[in-house]
Amino acid sequence: QYWRWLWGYEDTTGGEDEIFLKDGRILLGRLSGESNQQLGAKKWSAQDASLVLRGTFNNISFIEDGQEIATYEQVLRIVRRQVDLGKPAKGALFFTPEVESDAYHKPGTALGTFYQLPLKNLQKLGATKAPGEGFWELEVSQNKRLLGTVRLAESTGSIRLEPSMPADKDKLSEQDINRAQEQNIEAMLVELAPHAQKVGELSTPMQGWVALSSTRPQQVVPWQSMGMVRSGSWRGGLLWGNLGWSLQQEKVSSLIAERIVNTLRLMFPALLFSILIALPLGMAAAVKQHSALDHGVNLGAFLGISLPVHWFGLMLIHIFAVWLGWFPVSGMQTPGVESIADKIWYTVLPVTVLSIAYVGRWLRYMRASMLEVIKQDYIRTARAKGVSETRIVFVHALRNALIPVVTILALSIPTLFGGALITETVFAWPGMGSLIYEAIITSDYYVAIVGFLISATLVMAGNLIADMLYAAIDPRVRLGDG
């Protein structure tokens, strides 16, 4: 399954039908069952993996992709890529397949044979007439084990197969009993086949993948469909841009695209505000070490790191949404309202929750890095030379202090697309975090794998970006030097 998803596979579920209209339009979809019956007697021509009918046809019911069923006039050509194999041959009692199901076959390939059992053949096998009932009966055995009885009505020629019940039926469930009787019928047909009369063959009307109704000998009825033949088409996998389908019968690419946009609406402003707040405050706290500003910034950072996200989110909802009524409780926008202001209004609380957590973490990184740099010898030398404090902090210290911080910021890039599960859950925000979580819970593997693949790719991209930023920040680092 993983290889199919990664590389691709041959889709044998049947290609789309086509109708060519007089006005030049070509519609893709599926021909209705009513029109299939209406056109069934026409002379179709096999062309590769399709059946083609040319002429001028009216009142054709067709279901175009993504549309409701509609009736079309002046249809000049009809192409079918999924065809019923038809009903059993007239007078057939049973069918013996000669090929495996879900295999690819050319037009005219014999798929199996239909048989009937005339009375004279049963009589040769020793059939006896039941007294007073108008039936001829024949017991069929295999290796001295009674499989069942064949009953043929003398007046109509109809035949009924009556399989024997298993000897230990009292110990078996109803399902096991039915299975045992089905096996007895199959064994009876195998025993009767050499003595039956051939009445027809089943063959493929076009090139394609054959799906028989059963791959074992089976008793048939006049109204039974013998199966389908479908065209096949190559479906490229992930390496060809096809992410597959989810269990919700939606394209994974569509789900991911929708959720990534939602996640970016939430994560991008949260990360941006966190950087704009954390870096200047961390730098100021380091420069003014042990001051009231430093103590206050540290206290705020520890609070931001320590506050449980779910609790903090619920408190903001209770105070600002329920109590004061300033902001909505949850969601992304007011139903029926399409405005940027409304969407921003809905993002204020979740962005605040995420920003507080990120600010506390990055502020501590920035403060620690800045403290280490301003104690270096070259900073003391700059001060001794009379360089202004502003130039020392923003030119000499800041660039070097940013080097370890850049690593942390670059590795935060995956969170832009990975989402924040707890925050999304608290505020009912349909982002990537909740999508991946739901995919894991429901075993929707294609969605989960794509989500993890995106995260892993972004981690590598973050490391690459960090290396490139090192060269921009630190003049001692040069890309491509040996």
GROMACS .gro file of C-alpha atoms in nm:
model
  482
    1GLN     CA    1   0.000   0.000   0.000
    2TYR     CA    2   0.282   0.240   0.087
    3TRP     CA    3   0.460   0.170  -0.242
    4ARG     CA    4   0.136   0.219  -0.436
    5TRP     CA    5   0.086   0.554  -0.263
    6LEU     CA    6   0.446   0.660  -0.323
    7TRP     CA    7   0.503   0.544  -0.682
    8GLY     CA    8   0.158   0.484  -0.828
    9TYR     CA    9  -0.067   0.202  -0.943
   10GLU     CA   10  -0.292   0.082  -1.222
   11ASP     CA   11  -0.645   0.195  -1.141
   12THR     CA   12  -0.885  -0.083  -1.245
   13THR     CA   13  -1.206   0.078  -1.118
   14GLY     CA   14  -1.301   0.195  -1.468
   15GLY     CA   15  -1.231   0.513  -1.658
   16GLU     CA   16  -1.484   0.784  -1.727
   17ASP     CA   17  -1.741   0.756  -2.003
   18GLU     CA   18  -1.755   1.031  -2.266
   19ILE     CA   19  -2.024   1.183  -2.483
   20PHE     CA   20  -1.948   1.410  -2.780
   21LEU     CA   21  -2.220   1.669  -2.845
   22LYS     CA   22  -2.303   1.835  -3.175
   23ASP     CA   23  -2.205   2.177  -3.036
   24GLY     CA   24  -1.846   2.051  -2.989
   25ARG     CA   25  -1.856   1.987  -2.615
   26ILE     CA   26  -1.702   1.670  -2.473
   27LEU     CA   27  -1.845   1.565  -2.136
   28LEU     CA   28  -1.679   1.324  -1.894
   29GLY     CA   29  -1.874   1.122  -1.640
   30ARG     CA   30  -2.093   0.815  -1.639
   31LEU     CA   31  -2.368   0.696  -1.872
   32SER     CA   32  -2.686   0.625  -1.676
   33GLY     CA   33  -2.819   0.272  -1.637
   34GLU     CA   34  -3.129   0.364  -1.834
   35SER     CA   35  -2.926   0.484  -2.131
   36ASN     CA   36  -2.701   0.177  -2.107
   37GLN     CA   37  -3.007  -0.044  -2.150
   38GLN     CA   38  -3.144   0.181  -2.426
   39LEU     CA   39  -2.820   0.157  -2.626
   40GLY     CA   40  -2.730  -0.200  -2.533
   41ALA     CA   41  -2.863  -0.351  -2.856
   42LYS     CA   42  -2.670  -0.105  -3.075
   43LYS     CA   43  -2.354  -0.212  -3.257
   44TRP     CA   44  -2.066  -0.094  -3.045
   45SER     CA   45  -1.709  -0.114  -3.176
   46ALA     CA   46  -1.417  -0.202  -2.952
   47GLN     CA   47  -1.132   0.049  -2.957
   48ASP     CA   48  -0.855  -0.041  -2.714
   49ALA     CA   49  -0.997  -0.019  -2.363
   50SER     CA   50  -1.335   0.126  -2.460
   51LEU     CA   51  -1.652   0.066  -2.659
   52VAL     CA   52  -1.749   0.336  -2.908
   53LEU     CA   53  -2.090   0.406  -3.063
   54ARG     CA   54  -2.123   0.656  -3.348
   55GLY     CA   55  -2.435   0.813  -3.492
   56THR     CA   56  -2.689   1.069  -3.374
   57PHE     CA   57  -2.864   0.986  -3.049
   58ASN     CA   58  -3.125   1.174  -2.849
   59ASN     CA   59  -3.258   1.149  -2.495
   60ILE     CA   60  -2.924   1.031  -2.353
   61SER     CA   61  -2.907   1.044  -1.974
   62PHE     CA   62  -2.557   1.126  -1.854
   63ILE     CA   63  -2.403   1.218  -1.520
   64GLU     CA   64  -2.125   1.469  -1.577
   65ASP     CA   65  -1.850   1.485  -1.313
   66GLY     CA   66  -1.965   1.699  -1.024
   67GLN     CA   67  -2.312   1.754  -1.175
   68GLU     CA   68  -2.661   1.608  -1.146
   69ILE     CA   69  -2.797   1.365  -1.402
   70ALA     CA   70  -2.912   1.542  -1.718
   71THR     CA   71  -3.057   1.449  -2.057
   72TYR     CA   72  -2.873   1.545  -2.377
   73GLU     CA   73  -2.983   1.565  -2.739
   74GLN     CA   74  -2.778   1.546  -3.058
   75VAL     CA   75  -2.509   1.317  -2.915
   76LEU     CA   76  -2.275   1.218  -3.199
   77ARG     CA   77  -2.043   0.973  -3.024
   78ILE     CA   78  -2.057   0.776  -2.699
   79VAL     CA   79  -1.754   0.612  -2.537
   80ARG     CA   80  -1.797   0.357  -2.260
   81ARG     CA   81  -1.506   0.246  -2.044
   82GLN     CA   82  -1.698   0.030  -1.799
   83VAL     CA   83  -1.919  -0.242  -1.948
   84ASP     CA   84  -2.140  -0.511  -1.801
   85LEU     CA   85  -2.047  -0.861  -1.917
   86GLY     CA   86  -2.411  -0.941  -1.967
   87LYS     CA   87  -2.650  -1.214  -1.853
   88PRO     CA   88  -2.603  -1.593  -1.867
   89ALA     CA   89  -2.664  -1.781  -2.191
   90LYS     CA   90  -3.021  -1.897  -2.246
   91GLY     CA   91  -3.096  -2.223  -2.069
   92ALA     CA   92  -2.769  -2.221  -1.872
   93LEU     CA   93  -2.766  -2.394  -1.534
   94PHE     CA   94  -2.417  -2.311  -1.421
   95PHE     CA   95  -2.102  -2.126  -1.522
   96THR     CA   96  -1.741  -2.239  -1.493
   97PRO     CA   97  -1.483  -1.956  -1.509
   98GLU     CA   98  -1.160  -2.012  -1.699
   99VAL     CA   99  -0.966  -1.700  -1.595
  100GLU     CA  100  -0.880  -1.522  -1.273
  101SER     CA  101  -1.077  -1.214  -1.174
  102ASP     CA  102  -0.912  -0.867  -1.173
  103ALA     CA  103  -0.686  -0.967  -1.463
  104TYR     CA  104  -0.624  -0.779  -1.787
  105HIS     CA  105  -0.765  -0.936  -2.106
  106LYS     CA  106  -0.791  -0.849  -2.474
  107PRO     CA  107  -1.124  -0.827  -2.662
  108GLY     CA  108  -1.279  -1.166  -2.735
  109THR     CA  109  -1.093  -1.350  -2.459
  110ALA     CA  110  -1.295  -1.650  -2.336
  111LEU     CA  111  -1.372  -1.598  -1.967
  112GLY     CA  112  -1.573  -1.912  -1.900
  113THR     CA  113  -1.836  -2.154  -2.021
  114PHE     CA  114  -2.210  -2.193  -1.957
  115TYR     CA  115  -2.355  -2.543  -1.918
  116GLN     CA  116  -2.695  -2.709  -1.889
  117LEU     CA  117  -2.796  -3.060  -1.788
  118PRO     CA  118  -3.047  -3.222  -2.025
  119LEU     CA  119  -3.262  -3.501  -1.888
  120LYS     CA  120  -3.092  -3.763  -2.107
  121ASN     CA  121  -2.754  -3.677  -1.954
  122LEU     CA  122  -2.892  -3.713  -1.602
  123GLN     CA  123  -3.049  -4.046  -1.695
  124LYS     CA  124  -2.712  -4.173  -1.820
  125LEU     CA  125  -2.569  -4.083  -1.480
  126GLY     CA  126  -2.836  -4.289  -1.308
  127ALA     CA  127  -3.109  -4.039  -1.231
  128THR     CA  128  -3.434  -4.192  -1.109
  129LYS     CA  129  -3.787  -4.059  -1.128
  130ALA     CA  130  -3.946  -3.972  -0.798
  131PRO     CA  131  -4.279  -4.154  -0.775
  132GLY     CA  132  -4.580  -3.930  -0.827
  133GLU     CA  133  -4.386  -3.601  -0.815
  134GLY     CA  134  -4.282  -3.543  -1.178
  135PHE     CA  135  -3.918  -3.498  -1.077
  136TRP     CA  136  -3.604  -3.679  -1.177
  137GLU     CA  137  -3.345  -3.706  -0.901
  138LEU     CA  138  -2.972  -3.772  -0.900
  139GLU     CA  139  -2.752  -3.793  -0.595
  140VAL     CA  140  -2.403  -3.648  -0.651
  141SER     CA  141  -2.113  -3.778  -0.447
  142GLN     CA  142  -1.741  -3.710  -0.426
  143ASN     CA  143  -1.502  -3.959  -0.265
  144LYS     CA  144  -1.802  -4.151  -0.128
  145ARG     CA  145  -1.933  -3.833   0.041
  146LEU     CA  146  -2.282  -3.719  -0.055
  147LEU     CA  147  -2.266  -3.363  -0.185
  148GLY     CA  148  -2.634  -3.315  -0.264
  149THR     CA  149  -2.919  -3.395  -0.499
  150VAL     CA  150  -3.006  -3.267  -0.847
  151ARG     CA  151  -3.381  -3.236  -0.912
  152LEU     CA  152  -3.509  -3.184  -1.269
  153ALA     CA  153  -3.876  -3.105  -1.336
  154GLU     CA  154  -3.987  -3.325  -1.625
  155SER     CA  155  -4.255  -3.081  -1.744
  156THR     CA  156  -4.045  -2.758  -1.752
  157GLY     CA  157  -3.688  -2.887  -1.763
  158SER     CA  158  -3.591  -2.658  -1.474
  159ILE     CA  159  -3.319  -2.788  -1.243
  160ARG     CA  160  -3.265  -2.731  -0.872
  161LEU     CA  161  -2.949  -2.816  -0.679
  162GLU     CA  162  -3.008  -2.919  -0.320
  163PRO     CA  163  -2.679  -2.940  -0.125
  164SER     CA  164  -2.647  -3.175   0.172
  165MET     CA  165  -2.632  -3.038   0.523
  166PRO     CA  166  -2.298  -3.084   0.707
  167ALA     CA  167  -2.289  -3.387   0.936
  168ASP     CA  168  -2.204  -3.173   1.240
  169LYS     CA  169  -2.463  -2.904   1.170
  170ASP     CA  170  -2.578  -2.900   1.533
  171LYS     CA  171  -2.234  -2.772   1.636
  172LEU     CA  172  -2.206  -2.508   1.363
  173SER     CA  173  -2.336  -2.154   1.335
  174GLU     CA  174  -2.580  -2.061   1.062
  175GLN     CA  175  -2.302  -1.882   0.876
  176ASP     CA  176  -2.080  -2.191   0.882
  177ILE     CA  177  -2.367  -2.410   0.764
  178ASN     CA  178  -2.434  -2.176   0.469
  179ARG     CA  179  -2.065  -2.178   0.379
  180ALA     CA  180  -2.054  -2.557   0.390
  181GLN     CA  181  -2.358  -2.581   0.161
  182GLU     CA  182  -2.201  -2.333  -0.087
  183GLN     CA  183  -1.891  -2.552  -0.097
  184ASN     CA  184  -2.107  -2.858  -0.162
  185ILE     CA  185  -2.278  -2.682  -0.455
  186GLU     CA  186  -1.940  -2.590  -0.605
  187ALA     CA  187  -1.823  -2.950  -0.569
  188MET     CA  188  -2.145  -3.075  -0.731
  189LEU     CA  189  -2.090  -2.846  -1.031
  190VAL     CA  190  -1.733  -2.969  -1.069
  191GLU     CA  191  -1.855  -3.330  -1.071
  192LEU     CA  192  -2.137  -3.257  -1.319
  193ALA     CA  193  -1.933  -3.042  -1.563
  194PRO     CA  194  -1.785  -3.335  -1.763
  195HIS     CA  195  -2.137  -3.470  -1.822
  196ALA     CA  196  -2.307  -3.135  -1.896
  197GLN     CA  197  -2.390  -2.980  -2.231
  198LYS     CA  198  -2.214  -2.658  -2.332
  199VAL     CA  199  -2.464  -2.381  -2.421
  200GLY     CA  200  -2.243  -2.074  -2.457
  201GLU     CA  201  -1.926  -1.887  -2.368
  202LEU     CA  202  -1.862  -1.561  -2.187
  203SER     CA  203  -1.605  -1.333  -2.353
  204THR     CA  204  -1.476  -0.979  -2.311
  205PRO     CA  205  -1.640  -0.719  -2.537
  206MET     CA  206  -1.341  -0.486  -2.503
  207GLN     CA  207  -0.987  -0.472  -2.371
  208GLY     CA  208  -0.966  -0.414  -1.997
  209TRP     CA  209  -0.969  -0.545  -1.642
  210VAL     CA  210  -1.226  -0.818  -1.585
  211ALA     CA  211  -1.412  -0.852  -1.257
  212LEU     CA  212  -1.625  -1.170  -1.255
  213SER     CA  213  -1.915  -1.204  -1.014
  214SER     CA  214  -1.741  -1.519  -0.888
  215THR     CA  215  -1.417  -1.696  -0.970
  216ARG     CA  216  -1.555  -2.038  -0.874
  217PRO     CA  217  -1.811  -2.263  -1.045
  218GLN     CA  218  -2.153  -2.114  -0.975
  219GLN     CA  219  -2.517  -2.178  -1.041
  220VAL     CA  220  -2.669  -1.898  -1.250
  221VAL     CA  221  -3.010  -1.738  -1.292
  222PRO     CA  222  -3.139  -1.560  -1.607
  223TRP     CA  223  -3.131  -1.208  -1.454
  224GLN     CA  224  -2.781  -1.237  -1.307
  225SER     CA  225  -2.496  -1.008  -1.415
  226MET     CA  226  -2.180  -1.203  -1.483
  227GLY     CA  227  -1.949  -0.916  -1.392
  228MET     CA  228  -1.782  -0.609  -1.539
  229VAL     CA  229  -1.494  -0.523  -1.770
  230ARG     CA  230  -1.329  -0.188  -1.701
  231SER     CA  231  -1.059   0.016  -1.865
  232GLY     CA  232  -0.743   0.072  -1.665
  233SER     CA  233  -0.545   0.391  -1.621
  234TRP     CA  234  -0.217   0.475  -1.453
  235ARG     CA  235  -0.251   0.676  -1.131
  236GLY     CA  236   0.074   0.841  -1.034
  237GLY     CA  237   0.163   0.840  -0.667
  238LEU     CA  238   0.324   1.100  -0.445
  239LEU     CA  239   0.629   1.122  -0.670
  240TRP     CA  240   0.396   1.233  -0.951
  241GLY     CA  241   0.203   1.484  -0.741
  242ASN     CA  242  -0.090   1.260  -0.646
  243LEU     CA  243  -0.134   1.244  -0.267
  244GLY     CA  244  -0.414   0.986  -0.280
  245TRP     CA  245  -0.760   0.983  -0.123
  246SER     CA  246  -0.862   0.999   0.241
  247LEU     CA  247  -1.118   0.775   0.411
  248GLN     CA  248  -1.360   1.067   0.378
  249GLN     CA  249  -1.344   1.011  -0.001
  250GLU     CA  250  -1.176   1.348  -0.050
  251LYS     CA  251  -0.845   1.418  -0.219
  252VAL     CA  252  -0.569   1.446   0.041
  253SER     CA  253  -0.424   1.739  -0.153
  254SER     CA  254  -0.755   1.929  -0.118
  255LEU     CA  255  -0.777   1.857   0.255
  256ILE     CA  256  -0.416   1.959   0.315
  257ALA     CA  257  -0.445   2.276   0.105
  258GLU     CA  258  -0.756   2.390   0.293
  259ARG     CA  259  -0.614   2.318   0.638
  260ILE     CA  260  -0.271   2.472   0.563
  261VAL     CA  261  -0.437   2.802   0.475
  262ASN     CA  262  -0.627   2.792   0.805
  263THR     CA  263  -0.311   2.707   0.997
  264LEU     CA  264  -0.112   2.989   0.835
  265ARG     CA  265  -0.386   3.234   0.935
  266LEU     CA  266  -0.328   3.130   1.293
  267MET     CA  267   0.043   3.047   1.315
  268PHE     CA  268   0.201   3.321   1.101
  269PRO     CA  269   0.077   3.618   1.309
  270ALA     CA  270   0.150   3.426   1.630
  271LEU     CA  271   0.513   3.361   1.529
  272LEU     CA  272   0.557   3.712   1.389
  273PHE     CA  273   0.430   3.886   1.704
  274SER     CA  274   0.636   3.650   1.920
  275ILE     CA  275   0.957   3.740   1.735
  276LEU     CA  276   0.884   4.115   1.740
  277ILE     CA  277   0.820   4.104   2.115
  278ALA     CA  278   1.065   3.839   2.237
  279LEU     CA  279   1.387   3.950   2.066
  280PRO     CA  280   1.385   4.317   2.172
  281LEU     CA  281   1.275   4.232   2.528
  282GLY     CA  282   1.535   3.955   2.561
  283MET     CA  283   1.807   4.189   2.437
  284ALA     CA  284   1.697   4.470   2.672
  285ALA     CA  285   1.680   4.232   2.969
  286ALA     CA  286   2.035   4.112   2.900
  287VAL     CA  287   2.177   4.463   2.865
  288LYS     CA  288   2.001   4.574   3.188
  289GLN     CA  289   2.082   4.256   3.382
  290HIS     CA  290   1.956   4.248   3.745
  291SER     CA  291   1.745   4.559   3.688
  292ALA     CA  292   1.371   4.588   3.749
  293LEU     CA  293   1.321   4.545   3.373
  294ASP     CA  294   1.522   4.223   3.376
  295HIS     CA  295   1.329   4.081   3.672
  296GLY     CA  296   0.994   4.176   3.520
  297VAL     CA  297   1.082   4.029   3.179
  298ASN     CA  298   1.205   3.706   3.341
  299LEU     CA  299   0.887   3.677   3.547
  300GLY     CA  300   0.673   3.726   3.237
  301ALA     CA  301   0.880   3.472   3.043
  302PHE     CA  302   0.845   3.208   3.313
  303LEU     CA  303   0.469   3.270   3.328
  304GLY     CA  304   0.439   3.235   2.950
  305ILE     CA  305   0.633   2.908   2.951
  306SER     CA  306   0.451   2.765   3.253
  307LEU     CA  307   0.089   2.851   3.169
  308PRO     CA  308  -0.095   2.541   3.036
  309VAL     CA  309  -0.215   2.631   2.688
  310HIS     CA  310  -0.558   2.471   2.727
  311TRP     CA  311  -0.620   2.642   3.063
  312PHE     CA  312  -0.498   2.980   2.938
  313GLY     CA  313  -0.716   2.950   2.629
  314LEU     CA  314  -1.024   2.864   2.834
  315MET     CA  315  -0.956   3.158   3.069
  316LEU     CA  316  -0.933   3.401   2.777
  317ILE     CA  317  -1.258   3.261   2.636
  318HIS     CA  318  -1.432   3.293   2.973
  319ILE     CA  319  -1.314   3.650   3.035
  320PHE     CA  320  -1.309   3.812   2.692
  321ALA     CA  321  -1.571   3.606   2.506
  322VAL     CA  322  -1.825   3.494   2.765
  323TRP     CA  323  -1.797   3.759   3.037
  324LEU     CA  324  -1.705   4.076   2.844
  325GLY     CA  325  -1.831   3.961   2.504
  326TRP     CA  326  -1.551   4.133   2.316
  327PHE     CA  327  -1.446   3.836   2.104
  328PRO     CA  328  -1.613   3.521   1.963
  329VAL     CA  329  -1.587   3.197   2.158
  330SER     CA  330  -1.458   2.981   1.872
  331GLY     CA  331  -1.453   2.934   1.498
  332MET     CA  332  -1.286   3.119   1.211
  333GLN     CA  333  -1.545   3.369   1.095
  334THR     CA  334  -1.909   3.469   1.130
  335PRO     CA  335  -2.127   3.257   0.898
  336GLY     CA  336  -2.229   3.458   0.594
  337VAL     CA  337  -1.983   3.740   0.667
  338GLU     CA  338  -1.687   3.778   0.430
  339SER     CA  339  -1.462   4.054   0.561
  340ILE     CA  340  -1.097   4.077   0.668
  341ALA     CA  341  -1.193   4.258   0.989
  342ASP     CA  342  -1.425   3.972   1.090
  343LYS     CA  343  -1.154   3.711   1.027
  344ILE     CA  344  -0.897   3.911   1.227
  345TRP     CA  345  -1.151   3.944   1.510
  346TYR     CA  346  -1.176   3.565   1.532
  347THR     CA  347  -0.796   3.515   1.538
  348VAL     CA  348  -0.721   3.753   1.827
  349LEU     CA  349  -0.771   3.507   2.116
  350PRO     CA  350  -0.598   3.197   1.967
  351VAL     CA  351  -0.307   3.411   1.839
  352THR     CA  352  -0.271   3.563   2.186
  353VAL     CA  353  -0.252   3.218   2.347
  354LEU     CA  354   0.016   3.099   2.106
  355SER     CA  355   0.213   3.424   2.118
  356ILE     CA  356   0.240   3.423   2.497
  357ALA     CA  357   0.383   3.070   2.493
  358TYR     CA  358   0.634   3.148   2.215
  359VAL     CA  359   0.738   3.484   2.365
  360GLY     CA  360   0.836   3.326   2.695
  361ARG     CA  361   1.048   3.060   2.528
  362TRP     CA  362   1.227   3.279   2.273
  363LEU     CA  363   1.279   3.563   2.518
  364ARG     CA  364   1.479   3.332   2.743
  365TYR     CA  365   1.691   3.212   2.449
  366MET     CA  366   1.762   3.569   2.338
  367ARG     CA  367   1.850   3.689   2.688
  368ALA     CA  368   2.087   3.398   2.753
  369SER     CA  369   2.261   3.438   2.417
  370MET     CA  370   2.298   3.814   2.459
  371LEU     CA  371   2.438   3.777   2.812
  372GLU     CA  372   2.704   3.539   2.686
  373VAL     CA  373   2.808   3.772   2.403
  374ILE     CA  374   2.831   4.100   2.600
  375LYS     CA  375   3.079   3.938   2.838
  376GLN     CA  376   3.324   3.858   2.559
  377ASP     CA  377   3.665   4.028   2.533
  378TYR     CA  378   3.590   4.204   2.205
  379ILE     CA  379   3.293   4.382   2.367
  380ARG     CA  380   3.517   4.508   2.650
  381THR     CA  381   3.774   4.616   2.389
  382ALA     CA  382   3.506   4.811   2.200
  383ARG     CA  383   3.401   4.986   2.519
  384ALA     CA  384   3.767   5.066   2.601
  385LYS     CA  385   3.802   5.227   2.256
  386GLY     CA  386   3.510   5.456   2.334
  387VAL     CA  387   3.255   5.299   2.096
  388SER     CA  388   2.902   5.408   2.186
  389GLU     CA  389   2.688   5.161   2.380
  390THR     CA  390   2.422   5.167   2.109
  391ARG     CA  391   2.676   5.064   1.844
  392ILE     CA  392   2.821   4.797   2.074
  393VAL     CA  393   2.477   4.642   2.138
  394PHE     CA  394   2.326   4.662   1.789
  395VAL     CA  395   2.636   4.612   1.573
  396HIS     CA  396   2.887   4.406   1.765
  397ALA     CA  397   2.674   4.206   2.013
  398LEU     CA  398   2.339   4.155   1.841
  399ARG     CA  399   2.468   3.981   1.527
  400ASN     CA  400   2.665   3.727   1.728
  401ALA     CA  401   2.385   3.678   1.980
  402LEU     CA  402   2.141   3.599   1.699
  403ILE     CA  403   2.340   3.296   1.575
  404PRO     CA  404   2.202   3.039   1.825
  405VAL     CA  405   1.862   3.211   1.825
  406VAL     CA  406   1.837   3.176   1.446
  407THR     CA  407   1.859   2.798   1.486
  408ILE     CA  408   1.560   2.798   1.720
  409LEU     CA  409   1.360   3.030   1.494
  410ALA     CA  410   1.440   2.833   1.177
  411LEU     CA  411   1.338   2.507   1.342
  412SER     CA  412   1.004   2.670   1.426
  413ILE     CA  413   0.916   2.686   1.056
  414PRO     CA  414   0.743   2.341   1.067
  415THR     CA  415   0.501   2.479   1.327
  416LEU     CA  416   0.381   2.725   1.064
  417PHE     CA  417   0.232   2.431   0.875
  418GLY     CA  418   0.205   2.170   1.149
  419GLY     CA  419  -0.042   2.369   1.354
  420ALA     CA  420  -0.105   2.367   1.727
  421LEU     CA  421  -0.336   2.081   1.822
  422ILE     CA  422  -0.440   2.199   2.171
  423THR     CA  423  -0.507   2.559   2.069
  424GLU     CA  424  -0.698   2.445   1.759
  425THR     CA  425  -0.907   2.211   1.974
  426VAL     CA  426  -0.988   2.476   2.237
  427PHE     CA  427  -1.092   2.734   1.978
  428ALA     CA  428  -1.247   2.483   1.728
  429TRP     CA  429  -1.000   2.598   1.464
  430PRO     CA  430  -0.981   2.352   1.170
  431GLY     CA  431  -0.605   2.350   1.113
  432MET     CA  432  -0.333   2.100   1.032
  433GLY     CA  433  -0.283   1.992   1.392
  434SER     CA  434  -0.642   1.875   1.433
  435LEU     CA  435  -0.640   1.720   1.083
  436ILE     CA  436  -0.335   1.502   1.156
  437TYR     CA  437  -0.472   1.406   1.498
  438GLU     CA  438  -0.808   1.302   1.350
  439ALA     CA  439  -0.628   1.108   1.076
  440ILE     CA  440  -0.430   0.910   1.336
  441ILE     CA  441  -0.739   0.837   1.548
  442THR     CA  442  -0.942   0.718   1.246
  443SER     CA  443  -0.649   0.530   1.084
  444ASP     CA  444  -0.663   0.761   0.780
  445TYR     CA  445  -0.307   0.672   0.688
  446TYR     CA  446  -0.271   0.872   0.366
  447VAL     CA  447  -0.361   1.199   0.541
  448ALA     CA  448  -0.136   1.122   0.838
  449ILE     CA  449   0.161   1.021   0.621
  450VAL     CA  450   0.135   1.339   0.411
  451GLY     CA  451   0.115   1.549   0.728
  452PHE     CA  452   0.426   1.385   0.873
  453LEU     CA  453   0.604   1.412   0.538
  454ILE     CA  454   0.536   1.786   0.523
  455SER     CA  455   0.667   1.830   0.879
  456ALA     CA  456   0.983   1.630   0.807
  457THR     CA  457   1.048   1.824   0.486
  458LEU     CA  458   1.005   2.155   0.666
  459VAL     CA  459   1.246   2.048   0.940
  460MET     CA  460   1.512   1.990   0.676
  461ALA     CA  461   1.421   2.317   0.506
  462GLY     CA  462   1.447   2.495   0.842
  463ASN     CA  463   1.798   2.361   0.895
  464LEU     CA  464   1.897   2.473   0.545
  465ILE     CA  465   1.755   2.821   0.606
  466ALA     CA  466   1.941   2.839   0.939
  467ASP     CA  467   2.271   2.757   0.766
  468MET     CA  468   2.208   3.024   0.505
  469LEU     CA  469   2.124   3.281   0.773
  470TYR     CA  470   2.446   3.198   0.957
  471ALA     CA  471   2.639   3.323   0.655
  472ALA     CA  472   2.433   3.642   0.644
  473ILE     CA  473   2.475   3.713   1.019
  474ASP     CA  474   2.827   3.590   1.094
  475PRO     CA  475   3.100   3.715   0.856
  476ARG     CA  476   3.321   3.428   0.969
  477VAL     CA  477   3.087   3.178   0.802
  478ARG     CA  478   3.097   3.150   0.424
  479LEU     CA  479   2.890   2.902   0.224
  480GLY     CA  480   3.086   2.683  -0.018
  481ASP     CA  481   3.429   2.745   0.134
  482GLY     CA  482   3.646   2.437   0.176
   0.00000   0.00000   0.00000
